[in-house]
Coordinates of C-alpha atoms in Angstrom, one line a residue:
M1 CA -40.1 13.2 61.7
N2 CA -42.0 15.6 59.3
D3 CA -39.1 18.1 59.7
I4 CA -36.5 15.5 58.8
L5 CA -38.1 13.3 56.0
P6 CA -39.1 15.2 52.7
S7 CA -42.8 15.6 52.0
R8 CA -44.3 14.0 48.9
D9 CA -44.5 17.3 47.1
S10 CA -40.8 18.1 48.1
F11 CA -39.8 14.6 46.7
L12 CA -41.6 15.2 43.4
C13 CA -40.2 18.6 43.1
L14 CA -36.5 17.3 43.6
L15 CA -37.2 14.5 41.1
A16 CA -38.5 17.1 38.6
V17 CA -35.3 19.1 38.9
I18 CA -33.2 16.0 38.5
L19 CA -34.8 15.0 35.3
A20 CA -34.7 18.6 33.9
G21 CA -31.0 18.7 34.7
Y22 CA -30.4 15.5 32.8
Y23 CA -32.5 16.8 29.8
I24 CA -30.5 20.1 29.6
L25 CA -27.1 18.2 29.7
T26 CA -28.0 15.7 27.1
R27 CA -30.3 17.5 24.7
P28 CA -28.9 21.1 24.4
F29 CA -29.6 21.3 20.6
Q30 CA -33.3 20.3 21.0
L31 CA -33.7 22.5 24.0
A32 CA -32.4 25.6 22.0
S33 CA -34.7 24.7 19.0
S34 CA -37.6 24.4 21.5
F35 CA -36.8 27.7 23.2
F36 CA -37.1 29.4 19.7
F37 CA -40.6 28.1 19.4
I38 CA -41.5 29.1 22.9
V39 CA -40.6 32.7 22.2
S40 CA -42.3 32.4 18.8
S41 CA -45.7 31.5 20.7
L42 CA -45.4 28.0 19.3
S43 CA -45.1 25.4 22.1
V44 CA -42.7 22.4 21.6
T45 CA -45.5 19.8 22.0
Q46 CA -49.1 20.6 21.2
P47 CA -51.9 18.3 22.5
A48 CA -54.3 17.5 19.9
N49 CA -56.4 15.5 22.3
A50 CA -55.9 13.6 25.5
D51 CA -53.9 10.9 23.7
I52 CA -51.7 12.8 21.0
S53 CA -48.9 15.3 21.3
V54 CA -46.6 16.6 18.5
D55 CA -43.1 18.0 18.2
L56 CA -43.4 21.4 16.7
S57 CA -39.7 22.2 16.8
W58 CA -37.3 22.5 13.9
H59 CA -35.2 19.6 13.1
A60 CA -32.0 19.9 10.8
P61 CA -32.2 18.3 7.2
I62 CA -29.5 15.6 6.5
S63 CA -26.1 16.7 5.3
S64 CA -25.5 16.1 1.6
R65 CA -23.8 17.6 -1.4
I66 CA -26.8 19.7 -2.0
N67 CA -26.4 21.8 1.2
N68 CA -22.5 21.6 1.1
L69 CA -21.0 25.0 0.0
S70 CA -17.7 23.3 -1.1
S71 CA -19.7 20.9 -3.4
A72 CA -21.6 23.9 -4.8
I73 CA -18.6 25.9 -5.5
N74 CA -15.9 23.3 -6.3
G75 CA -17.9 20.5 -7.5
T76 CA -18.7 19.4 -11.2
G77 CA -21.9 18.4 -12.9
T78 CA -25.3 18.6 -11.2
Y79 CA -25.3 15.5 -8.7
G80 CA -26.9 13.6 -11.4
F81 CA -29.9 15.9 -11.8
V82 CA -31.1 16.5 -15.3
F83 CA -31.5 20.1 -16.7
N84 CA -31.8 19.6 -20.5
S85 CA -34.9 17.7 -21.4
S86 CA -38.5 16.7 -20.2
T87 CA -37.7 13.1 -21.1
L88 CA -35.0 11.1 -19.2
P89 CA -32.4 9.2 -21.1
E90 CA -33.1 5.5 -21.3
E91 CA -30.3 4.6 -18.9
I92 CA -31.6 6.9 -16.1
P93 CA -34.5 5.5 -14.0
Y94 CA -37.7 7.3 -13.5
G95 CA -37.6 9.2 -10.2
V96 CA -34.2 11.1 -10.7
Y97 CA -34.5 14.7 -10.2
N98 CA -35.4 16.4 -13.6
W99 CA -35.7 20.2 -13.4
C100 CA -37.6 20.3 -16.7
N101 CA -40.1 17.7 -15.7
M102 CA -40.0 16.4 -12.1
P103 CA -41.1 12.8 -11.3
H104 CA -44.6 12.4 -10.0
V105 CA -47.3 9.8 -9.3
R106 CA -47.6 7.4 -12.2
R107 CA -48.8 3.8 -12.4
A108 CA -45.4 2.1 -13.0
E109 CA -43.9 3.3 -9.8
Y110 CA -46.8 3.9 -7.6
P111 CA -46.4 2.1 -4.0
K112 CA -49.8 0.5 -4.0
L113 CA -51.1 -0.4 -0.5
N114 CA -52.7 -3.7 0.3
S115 CA -56.5 -4.2 0.4
S116 CA -56.7 -3.5 4.2
Y117 CA -56.6 0.2 3.5
V118 CA -59.3 2.1 1.6
L119 CA -58.5 5.4 -0.1
Q120 CA -60.8 8.2 1.1
Y121 CA -59.5 11.5 -0.1
V122 CA -56.5 12.9 -2.1
E123 CA -55.1 16.4 -2.3
V124 CA -52.4 17.4 -4.8
I125 CA -50.2 20.5 -4.9
H126 CA -47.8 20.8 -7.7
R127 CA -45.7 23.4 -9.5
H128 CA -46.7 24.4 -13.1
H129 CA -44.7 22.8 -15.9
K130 CA -41.8 24.2 -18.0
R131 CA -42.2 27.8 -19.4
T132 CA -40.3 30.7 -20.9
P133 CA -38.3 32.7 -18.3
Y134 CA -39.9 35.5 -16.5
A135 CA -39.2 39.0 -18.4
A136 CA -37.2 40.2 -15.3
N137 CA -34.8 37.1 -15.7
T138 CA -34.0 37.8 -19.4
F139 CA -30.8 39.6 -20.5
P140 CA -30.8 43.2 -21.8
V141 CA -30.0 41.9 -25.3
E142 CA -30.8 38.4 -26.2
T143 CA -29.0 37.2 -29.3
Y144 CA -31.7 35.0 -30.7
P145 CA -35.6 35.1 -30.7
W146 CA -38.0 32.7 -28.9
F147 CA -41.1 31.6 -30.9
C148 CA -44.3 30.3 -29.5
D149 CA -46.3 29.9 -32.7
D150 CA -47.2 26.3 -31.9
E151 CA -49.6 27.1 -29.2
A152 CA -52.4 29.7 -28.3
L153 CA -53.0 31.3 -25.1
F154 CA -56.8 31.9 -24.8
Y155 CA -58.2 35.0 -23.3
Y156 CA -62.1 35.5 -23.6
A157 CA -65.3 35.8 -21.4
A158 CA -68.5 34.0 -21.8
P159 CA -72.0 34.5 -20.3
L160 CA -73.2 31.7 -17.9
P161 CA -75.4 29.9 -18.5
T162 CA -74.5 29.7 -22.1
H163 CA -77.8 28.3 -23.2
G164 CA -79.9 30.8 -25.0
A165 CA -77.4 33.6 -24.5
N166 CA -75.1 35.4 -27.0
H167 CA -71.9 33.2 -27.4
S168 CA -68.4 34.5 -27.3
V169 CA -65.7 33.7 -29.7
N170 CA -62.7 31.7 -28.5
T171 CA -60.0 34.4 -28.8
Y172 CA -56.3 34.2 -28.0
W173 CA -53.4 36.5 -27.9
S174 CA -50.9 36.6 -30.7
V175 CA -47.8 38.4 -29.9
S176 CA -46.7 40.8 -32.7
T177 CA -44.5 43.9 -33.3
S178 CA -45.1 46.9 -35.4
S179 CA -42.7 48.2 -38.1
S180 CA -43.8 51.7 -36.8
N181 CA -42.7 51.1 -33.3
P182 CA -38.9 51.8 -33.0
L183 CA -38.6 50.4 -29.5
A184 CA -37.2 46.8 -29.1
P185 CA -38.4 44.8 -26.1
R186 CA -36.1 43.8 -23.3
G187 CA -34.9 40.3 -23.7
F188 CA -36.2 37.9 -26.4
N189 CA -37.7 39.0 -29.5
G190 CA -40.5 36.6 -31.0
T191 CA -43.9 35.6 -30.3
C192 CA -43.8 34.4 -26.6
Q193 CA -45.1 35.9 -23.5
F194 CA -42.6 36.0 -20.6
P195 CA -43.6 34.0 -18.9
Q196 CA -45.9 31.5 -20.5
I197 CA -46.1 27.7 -20.4
T198 CA -44.5 26.3 -23.7
R199 CA -45.8 23.7 -25.9
G200 CA -43.5 21.3 -24.3
G201 CA -44.8 22.5 -20.9
L202 CA -48.5 21.9 -21.9
E203 CA -47.6 18.3 -23.3
D204 CA -46.0 17.5 -19.9
S205 CA -49.0 19.0 -18.1
W206 CA -51.3 16.8 -20.1
Q207 CA -49.2 13.7 -19.3
H208 CA -49.0 14.6 -15.6
G209 CA -52.9 14.6 -15.5
N210 CA -53.1 11.4 -17.5
D211 CA -50.5 9.7 -15.1
L212 CA -52.6 10.7 -12.2
Y213 CA -55.8 9.4 -13.7
G214 CA -54.0 6.2 -14.5
V215 CA -53.2 5.7 -10.8
Y216 CA -56.4 7.0 -9.1
Y217 CA -58.9 5.9 -11.7
D218 CA -57.5 3.0 -13.7
L219 CA -55.5 1.4 -10.9
L220 CA -57.4 2.3 -7.7
G221 CA -60.9 3.1 -9.1
F222 CA -61.0 6.1 -6.8
L223 CA -61.8 8.9 -9.3
P224 CA -64.9 9.1 -11.2
E225 CA -64.7 8.1 -14.8
K226 CA -66.2 11.4 -15.9
Y227 CA -65.3 14.9 -14.5
D228 CA -67.7 15.5 -11.6
P229 CA -67.5 18.9 -10.0
S230 CA -69.2 17.5 -6.8
L231 CA -66.2 15.2 -6.4
V232 CA -63.3 16.8 -8.1
S233 CA -62.0 20.4 -7.8
F234 CA -59.1 22.3 -9.5
R235 CA -57.5 25.3 -8.0
V236 CA -55.0 27.9 -9.4
T237 CA -53.3 31.1 -8.4
N238 CA -53.8 34.6 -10.0
N239 CA -50.8 33.9 -12.1
V240 CA -52.2 33.0 -15.6
I241 CA -49.4 30.2 -16.1
T242 CA -51.1 27.9 -13.6
S243 CA -54.5 28.1 -15.5
Q244 CA -52.6 27.3 -18.7
V245 CA -51.3 24.1 -16.9
A246 CA -54.7 23.4 -15.3
S247 CA -56.5 23.2 -18.8
M248 CA -54.1 20.4 -19.9
V249 CA -54.0 18.6 -16.6
A250 CA -57.9 18.3 -16.5
S251 CA -57.9 17.1 -20.2
G252 CA -55.0 14.6 -19.5
M253 CA -57.2 13.1 -16.5
F254 CA -60.7 13.2 -18.1
G255 CA -60.0 14.0 -21.7
G256 CA -63.2 14.6 -23.9
K257 CA -65.2 13.4 -20.8
A258 CA -64.5 16.6 -19.0
Q259 CA -67.1 19.4 -19.3
Q260 CA -66.4 22.0 -21.8
N261 CA -66.6 24.8 -19.1
L262 CA -64.6 23.7 -16.2
A263 CA -64.3 25.9 -13.1
L264 CA -60.9 26.7 -11.8
L265 CA -61.2 28.0 -8.1
V266 CA -59.1 31.0 -7.4
Q267 CA -59.0 33.3 -4.4
P268 CA -58.9 37.1 -4.4
V269 CA -55.4 38.2 -5.2
S270 CA -54.8 40.0 -2.0
I271 CA -55.5 36.9 0.1
D272 CA -54.5 34.2 -2.1
S273 CA -53.2 31.4 0.0
L274 CA -52.0 29.2 -2.7
E275 CA -49.4 31.4 -4.3
P276 CA -49.2 32.8 -1.5
A277 CA -50.1 36.6 -1.9
Y278 CA -51.5 37.4 1.4
T279 CA -49.5 39.9 3.7
C280 CA -47.5 38.4 6.5
L281 CA -45.2 41.2 7.6
A282 CA -43.5 39.1 10.5
A283 CA -42.7 36.3 8.0
S284 CA -41.3 38.8 5.5
N285 CA -39.1 40.5 8.0
N286 CA -37.9 37.2 9.2
F287 CA -37.0 36.0 5.7
S288 CA -35.4 39.6 5.0
A289 CA -33.1 39.1 8.1
Y290 CA -31.6 35.8 7.0
G291 CA -32.5 35.2 3.3
V292 CA -32.3 36.9 -0.1
G293 CA -31.2 40.5 0.0
S294 CA -30.0 40.2 3.6
N295 CA -26.5 40.8 5.1
N296 CA -26.7 37.7 7.1
S297 CA -23.3 36.0 6.8
G298 CA -25.1 32.6 6.3
W299 CA -26.6 33.9 3.2
T300 CA -23.8 36.2 1.8
L301 CA -21.1 33.4 2.2
H302 CA -22.1 31.7 -1.0
L303 CA -22.5 34.9 -2.8
K304 CA -19.0 36.0 -2.0
A305 CA -17.6 32.5 -2.8
A306 CA -19.1 32.8 -6.3
S307 CA -17.7 36.3 -7.1
D308 CA -15.7 34.9 -10.0
L309 CA -18.7 33.1 -11.6
Y310 CA -20.8 36.3 -11.1
A311 CA -18.1 38.4 -13.1
N312 CA -17.9 35.9 -15.9
L313 CA -21.6 35.7 -16.3
D314 CA -22.0 39.5 -16.0
T315 CA -19.5 40.1 -18.8
I316 CA -21.0 37.5 -21.1
C317 CA -24.7 38.3 -20.5
G318 CA -24.4 42.1 -20.4
I319 CA -25.7 42.4 -16.7
P320 CA -24.5 45.5 -14.9
P321 CA -22.6 44.4 -11.7
M322 CA -24.9 46.7 -9.7
D323 CA -28.0 45.0 -10.9
S324 CA -29.4 43.9 -7.5
G325 CA -32.0 41.4 -9.0
F326 CA -29.3 39.1 -10.5
H327 CA -26.9 39.5 -7.7
M328 CA -29.1 39.0 -4.5
S329 CA -29.4 35.3 -5.4
F330 CA -28.9 33.0 -8.3
D331 CA -32.7 32.9 -9.1
H332 CA -32.4 35.1 -12.2
Y333 CA -29.4 33.4 -13.8
F334 CA -30.9 29.9 -12.9
D335 CA -34.2 30.7 -14.6
N336 CA -32.6 32.0 -17.8
L337 CA -30.2 29.3 -18.2
S338 CA -32.4 26.4 -17.2
A339 CA -35.3 27.6 -19.4
R340 CA -33.1 27.6 -22.5
L341 CA -31.7 24.1 -21.7
C342 CA -35.2 22.6 -21.1
H343 CA -36.2 23.7 -24.5
A344 CA -33.0 22.7 -26.4
K345 CA -31.9 26.3 -26.8
P346 CA -28.0 27.1 -26.9
L347 CA -26.6 28.7 -23.8
P348 CA -26.1 32.5 -24.2
C349 CA -23.2 34.4 -26.0
N350 CA -21.9 38.0 -25.7
A351 CA -23.9 40.2 -28.1
S352 CA -20.7 42.0 -29.2
N353 CA -18.4 39.0 -29.1
P354 CA -20.2 35.8 -30.1
S355 CA -17.2 33.6 -29.3
L356 CA -17.5 34.5 -25.6
C357 CA -20.3 32.2 -24.4
V358 CA -21.7 30.7 -21.1
T359 CA -20.2 27.2 -20.8
Q360 CA -22.0 24.1 -19.5
A361 CA -19.6 24.1 -16.6
M362 CA -20.8 27.7 -15.6
A363 CA -24.4 26.7 -16.1
D364 CA -23.9 23.6 -13.7
E365 CA -22.3 25.9 -11.0
V366 CA -25.3 28.1 -11.2
F367 CA -27.6 25.1 -10.9
R368 CA -25.7 23.6 -8.0
L369 CA -25.7 27.1 -6.2
G370 CA -29.4 27.3 -6.7
Q371 CA -29.9 23.9 -5.0
Y372 CA -27.9 25.2 -2.1
E373 CA -29.8 28.4 -1.9
Y374 CA -33.3 26.7 -1.6
S375 CA -31.8 24.2 0.9
Y376 CA -30.6 27.2 2.9
L377 CA -33.7 29.3 2.6
Y378 CA -36.3 26.7 3.5
R379 CA -34.4 24.2 5.7
D380 CA -30.8 24.9 6.6
A381 CA -31.2 28.3 8.1
G382 CA -32.6 26.9 11.3
A383 CA -35.8 27.2 13.1
R384 CA -36.5 30.6 11.4
T385 CA -37.2 28.7 8.1
L386 CA -40.0 26.8 9.8
E387 CA -41.4 30.0 11.3
Y388 CA -41.1 31.8 7.9
S389 CA -43.0 29.0 6.0
A390 CA -45.6 28.5 8.7
G391 CA -46.4 32.2 8.6
S392 CA -46.3 32.8 4.9
Y393 CA -48.1 29.5 3.9
G394 CA -50.0 28.9 7.0
I395 CA -53.4 29.6 5.6
W396 CA -53.0 27.0 2.8
V397 CA -52.0 24.5 5.5
A398 CA -55.0 25.1 7.5
E399 CA -57.1 24.7 4.5
L400 CA -55.5 21.3 4.0
A401 CA -56.1 20.3 7.4
H402 CA -59.7 21.4 7.2
N403 CA -60.2 19.5 4.1
L404 CA -58.8 16.3 5.7
R405 CA -61.2 16.8 8.6
Q406 CA -64.1 17.2 6.2
A407 CA -63.1 14.1 4.3
I408 CA -63.0 12.1 7.5
N409 CA -66.3 13.5 8.7
A410 CA -68.0 12.9 5.4
T411 CA -66.8 9.4 5.4
D412 CA -67.9 8.6 8.8
S413 CA -71.3 10.1 8.1
A414 CA -71.8 8.2 4.8
S415 CA -70.8 5.0 6.5
T416 CA -73.7 5.5 9.2
G417 CA -76.2 6.5 6.3
N418 CA -76.5 10.0 7.6
R419 CA -75.4 11.6 4.5
A420 CA -76.3 11.1 0.8
G421 CA -72.9 12.2 -0.7
N422 CA -69.2 12.0 0.2
G423 CA -68.4 15.7 -1.0
I424 CA -65.3 16.6 -2.7
K425 CA -62.7 13.6 -2.7
Y426 CA -60.1 14.9 -4.9
R427 CA -58.6 18.4 -4.8
H428 CA -55.9 19.5 -7.2
N429 CA -53.8 22.8 -6.6
I430 CA -51.6 24.2 -9.3
A431 CA -49.0 26.5 -7.8
H432 CA -45.4 27.8 -7.9
D433 CA -42.0 26.6 -6.7
G434 CA -42.3 28.9 -3.7
S435 CA -45.6 27.2 -2.8
V436 CA -44.1 23.8 -2.9
S437 CA -41.0 24.9 -1.2
R438 CA -43.1 26.2 1.8
V439 CA -45.0 22.9 2.0
L440 CA -41.8 20.9 2.0
S441 CA -40.4 23.2 4.7
I442 CA -43.4 22.8 6.8
L443 CA -43.2 19.0 6.5
Q444 CA -39.4 19.5 7.3
I445 CA -38.3 17.3 4.4
E446 CA -35.1 15.6 5.2
K447 CA -33.4 16.7 1.9
M448 CA -34.5 19.9 0.5
V449 CA -34.1 20.7 -3.3
W450 CA -35.3 23.4 -5.6
P451 CA -38.7 22.1 -6.8
G452 CA -38.4 21.7 -10.5
M453 CA -41.1 22.0 -13.2
G454 CA -44.1 20.0 -12.4
S455 CA -42.9 19.1 -8.7
E456 CA -45.7 17.4 -6.8
V457 CA -46.6 16.6 -3.1
V458 CA -49.7 14.4 -2.7
F459 CA -51.7 13.8 0.5
E460 CA -53.5 10.6 0.6
L461 CA -56.2 9.9 3.3
Y462 CA -56.9 6.1 4.0
K463 CA -59.1 4.3 6.3
R464 CA -57.9 0.9 7.7
K465 CA -60.5 -1.8 7.8
V466 CA -59.4 -3.5 10.8
D467 CA -59.7 -0.7 13.2
Q468 CA -61.6 2.0 11.2
Q469 CA -59.0 4.5 11.9
Y470 CA -57.6 7.2 9.3
Y471 CA -54.0 7.3 8.1
I472 CA -52.1 9.7 5.9
R473 CA -49.5 9.1 3.3
V474 CA -47.5 11.9 1.8
L475 CA -45.9 11.4 -1.6
W476 CA -43.1 13.5 -2.9
G477 CA -42.0 12.8 -6.5
G478 CA -44.3 9.8 -6.4
Q479 CA -42.7 8.2 -3.5
V480 CA -43.1 8.4 0.3
L481 CA -41.6 11.6 1.8
K482 CA -39.3 11.5 4.7
S483 CA -39.3 14.1 7.4
S484 CA -36.6 15.2 9.8
N485 CA -39.1 15.7 12.4
P486 CA -39.5 12.7 14.7
T487 CA -43.3 13.1 15.0
L488 CA -43.6 12.9 11.2
G489 CA -40.7 10.7 10.3
L490 CA -41.4 8.4 7.2
L491 CA -44.8 9.8 6.3
D492 CA -46.3 6.4 5.4
M493 CA -49.5 5.6 7.2
L494 CA -49.1 8.2 9.8
Q495 CA -52.3 8.6 12.1
A496 CA -54.3 11.3 10.3
E497 CA -55.0 13.1 13.6
T498 CA -51.1 13.3 14.2
L499 CA -50.4 15.3 11.0
V500 CA -53.7 17.4 11.5
A501 CA -52.5 18.2 15.0
Y502 CA -49.0 19.2 13.8
F503 CA -50.5 21.6 11.3
D504 CA -52.9 23.0 14.1
G505 CA -50.0 23.5 16.5
L506 CA -48.1 25.6 13.8
V507 CA -51.0 27.6 12.4
G508 CA -54.1 26.8 14.4
Q509 CA -57.4 25.5 13.3
R510 CA -58.8 27.6 10.4
A511 CA -55.4 29.5 10.5
K512 CA -56.4 31.2 13.8
K513 CA -52.8 31.7 14.6
I514 CA -51.8 33.6 11.4
P515 CA -53.0 37.0 12.5
S516 CA -50.7 36.9 15.4
L517 CA -47.9 35.2 13.6
C518 CA -48.1 37.6 10.8
S519 CA -48.5 40.7 13.1
L520 CA -51.7 41.6 11.3

């Protein structure tokens, strides 16, 4: 009888084969995506504990005009996006994409939860506000100057503690030229640094901080009334423009109540995880194989389709056709043209023929192509976008996960009377478009855009009274972020341990996977 009837082990093996065959036939795309992560040393499901597993595979963003090449090349306008002012026209509701001043958390639109949830911890990462273009993105000859006499960029050092010590003078840079210097600077003449946060960008930064304070202090009573470094911290990158923004954000939040000397946390430039600036060779090689500067057909397709636009722009702006910086992507043209419009400056004209100018239709096409590029680079190019972002931004993500754990542990300890203080409850990171893009890529946002000036992602940690469990809400542009990944989905009251497990699965606790992912 034992030779005729299958054993229990044989039966289970046969059942497993049948189920595997069904999965292969019905889920080929997911299997392919999962296989990519298996060979990348990232499992498809990663157990966080005995009860939680998370999907670590890449899931495609939704199709829209943004990631449609035909719309980028043949469309008109900018999909309703605004590129010419920090202030939206009255007929346009707040929350619409505004490159010059992106929507963020503020009281009027804030989706407040009911009293069954208690806010425990908040971490914000946002891109700096509007600025002059980078010098590399200016044209060889700019036909008008750009002045920044309405602000001062302070550069000085002071001994600490200041009491009883010699005091420093508050010194700032003032750009000037010499009549004895026969050389002309590349790009704009005037009194600005390229880049620097402009007066308008400083005002936007202050308002951003004030809006956050209006929610987390005035509405929720979460922030302290006065700046308290034991509860609140600000972090910047080694690029000085983030410090320029931080000074205004902190003032907008705490005003005169802030200490005169406010510390901005910054990591050593060689290992800065916020910018990011640390070396990740494998991620860089991955990006070079499919992204900017690559010969990958997925990337070069839009560059070839935009050849006529490039030719017209080059002729007007005096850019040599062989200038690789302007022709590997639309980044340079995008930065130059958008910075002008955000500051109510005219679009450029040819230095020799002032009647030959960049039209608004040309600028709009550049902006559409820029949106297409960012969607491709951080979401549409497949699983390698997730692999690239996890490698190049994994340390910051691991730091975020660690901060969430600490906040949970601090709250639990405080509730049992084992700890006098709750530790840092609000962290604010001021970074760059590449920083925010990688965060959105790792969260697998369902519709990727180029993060504009002041773009903001907020992580809120709540404790629910009824079950004493922790939940996370992620806000993008002031509203709940939606992910294509089924484990994350609508990031509205997701169990905290699920999001932390997702981060751990990608980069490891305390970023322990990064050395291997980055081939260090």
